[in-house]
């Protein structure tokens, strides 16, 4: 759980692309939406390029404020 953004705020799509070699021998990529959505999207693309399965953990929200939650495909 992120209380202070810290390093999350500095993670960019370019940072992900520059470190794409780290995906080469992975089976899974676990992502969360507490980083920039562009970084999430880049990681998903690189994971797909490397046949890595992706797991997305959406950022925590107060579910009492949500009426309907529908994942996008």
PDB file of C-alpha atoms in Angstrom:
ATOM      1  CA  UNK A   1       0.000   0.000   0.000  1.00  0.00           C
ATOM      2  CA  UNK A   2       1.449   3.311  -1.043  1.00  0.00           C
ATOM      3  CA  UNK A   3       1.123   6.159   1.406  1.00  0.00           C
ATOM      4  CA  UNK A   4       3.844   8.346  -0.108  1.00  0.00           C
ATOM      5  CA  UNK A   5       4.420   8.234  -3.842  1.00  0.00           C
ATOM      6  CA  UNK A   6       8.237   8.366  -3.661  1.00  0.00           C
ATOM      7  CA  UNK A   7       9.788   6.197  -6.374  1.00  0.00           C
ATOM      8  CA  UNK A   8       6.392   5.441  -7.926  1.00  0.00           C
ATOM      9  CA  UNK A   9       6.177   9.045  -9.109  1.00  0.00           C
ATOM     10  CA  UNK A  10       9.504   8.776 -10.964  1.00  0.00           C
ATOM     11  CA  UNK A  11       8.825   5.518 -12.827  1.00  0.00           C
ATOM     12  CA  UNK A  12       8.187   6.323 -16.498  1.00  0.00           C
ATOM     13  CA  UNK A  13       7.491   4.373 -19.663  1.00  0.00           C
ATOM     14  CA  UNK A  14      11.047   5.192 -20.780  1.00  0.00           C
ATOM     15  CA  UNK A  15      12.455   3.720 -17.556  1.00  0.00           C
ATOM     16  CA  UNK A  16      10.498   0.527 -18.218  1.00  0.00           C
ATOM     17  CA  UNK A  17      11.662   0.386 -21.870  1.00  0.00           C
ATOM     18  CA  UNK A  18      15.284   1.010 -20.842  1.00  0.00           C
ATOM     19  CA  UNK A  19      15.087  -2.000 -18.533  1.00  0.00           C
ATOM     20  CA  UNK A  20      13.126  -4.279 -20.865  1.00  0.00           C
ATOM     21  CA  UNK A  21      15.871  -6.919 -20.641  1.00  0.00           C
ATOM     22  CA  UNK A  22      14.542  -7.726 -17.158  1.00  0.00           C
ATOM     23  CA  UNK A  23      11.448  -9.264 -18.778  1.00  0.00           C
ATOM     24  CA  UNK A  24      13.418 -11.848 -20.779  1.00  0.00           C
ATOM     25  CA  UNK A  25      13.357 -14.728 -18.287  1.00  0.00           C
ATOM     26  CA  UNK A  26      10.130 -13.918 -16.463  1.00  0.00           C
ATOM     27  CA  UNK A  27       6.945 -15.942 -16.305  1.00  0.00           C
ATOM     28  CA  UNK A  28       4.761 -13.215 -14.750  1.00  0.00           C
ATOM     29  CA  UNK A  29       4.715  -9.431 -14.515  1.00  0.00           C
ATOM     30  CA  UNK A  30       2.767  -8.010 -11.569  1.00  0.00           C
ATOM     31  CA  UNK A  31       1.709  -4.400 -12.088  1.00  0.00           C
ATOM     32  CA  UNK A  32      -0.211  -1.915  -9.987  1.00  0.00           C
ATOM     33  CA  UNK A  33      -1.819   1.331 -11.002  1.00  0.00           C
ATOM     34  CA  UNK A  34      -0.056   3.408  -8.380  1.00  0.00           C
ATOM     35  CA  UNK A  35       2.549   4.180 -11.057  1.00  0.00           C
ATOM     36  CA  UNK A  36       1.941   6.286 -14.175  1.00  0.00           C
ATOM     37  CA  UNK A  37      -0.528   4.595 -16.532  1.00  0.00           C
ATOM     38  CA  UNK A  38       1.981   5.095 -19.386  1.00  0.00           C
ATOM     39  CA  UNK A  39       4.490   3.009 -17.436  1.00  0.00           C
ATOM     40  CA  UNK A  40       1.864   0.305 -16.868  1.00  0.00           C
ATOM     41  CA  UNK A  41       1.016   0.255 -20.585  1.00  0.00           C
ATOM     42  CA  UNK A  42       4.695   0.033 -21.581  1.00  0.00           C
ATOM     43  CA  UNK A  43       5.271  -2.840 -19.160  1.00  0.00           C
ATOM     44  CA  UNK A  44       2.256  -4.671 -20.584  1.00  0.00           C
ATOM     45  CA  UNK A  45       3.608  -4.239 -24.131  1.00  0.00           C
ATOM     46  CA  UNK A  46       7.077  -5.469 -23.179  1.00  0.00           C
ATOM     47  CA  UNK A  47       5.610  -8.381 -21.243  1.00  0.00           C
ATOM     48  CA  UNK A  48       3.599  -9.382 -24.314  1.00  0.00           C
ATOM     49  CA  UNK A  49       6.707  -9.123 -26.519  1.00  0.00           C
ATOM     50  CA  UNK A  50       8.419 -11.573 -24.151  1.00  0.00           C
ATOM     51  CA  UNK A  51       5.469 -13.954 -23.694  1.00  0.00           C
ATOM     52  CA  UNK A  52       5.183 -12.936 -20.047  1.00  0.00           C
ATOM     53  CA  UNK A  53       1.780 -13.226 -18.376  1.00  0.00           C
ATOM     54  CA  UNK A  54       0.557  -9.968 -16.859  1.00  0.00           C
ATOM     55  CA  UNK A  55      -1.298  -9.546 -13.573  1.00  0.00           C
ATOM     56  CA  UNK A  56      -2.804  -6.120 -12.840  1.00  0.00           C
ATOM     57  CA  UNK A  57      -3.533  -5.007  -9.283  1.00  0.00           C
ATOM     58  CA  UNK A  58      -5.569  -1.793  -9.439  1.00  0.00           C
ATOM     59  CA  UNK A  59      -4.735   0.899  -6.905  1.00  0.00           C
ATOM     60  CA  UNK A  60      -6.693   0.840  -3.691  1.00  0.00           C
ATOM     61  CA  UNK A  61      -9.859   2.902  -3.619  1.00  0.00           C
ATOM     62  CA  UNK A  62     -12.679   3.182  -1.159  1.00  0.00           C
ATOM     63  CA  UNK A  63     -15.153   0.628  -2.491  1.00  0.00           C
ATOM     64  CA  UNK A  64     -17.953   2.366  -0.632  1.00  0.00           C
ATOM     65  CA  UNK A  65     -17.654   5.149  -3.221  1.00  0.00           C
ATOM     66  CA  UNK A  66     -17.999   2.770  -6.174  1.00  0.00           C
ATOM     67  CA  UNK A  67     -21.384   1.550  -7.396  1.00  0.00           C
ATOM     68  CA  UNK A  68     -20.152  -0.740 -10.175  1.00  0.00           C
ATOM     69  CA  UNK A  69     -16.636  -1.863 -11.027  1.00  0.00           C
ATOM     70  CA  UNK A  70     -16.137  -3.313 -14.491  1.00  0.00           C
ATOM     71  CA  UNK A  71     -12.710  -4.446 -15.701  1.00  0.00           C
ATOM     72  CA  UNK A  72     -11.866  -3.371 -19.239  1.00  0.00           C
ATOM     73  CA  UNK A  73     -10.829  -6.018 -21.732  1.00  0.00           C
TER      74      UNK A  73
END
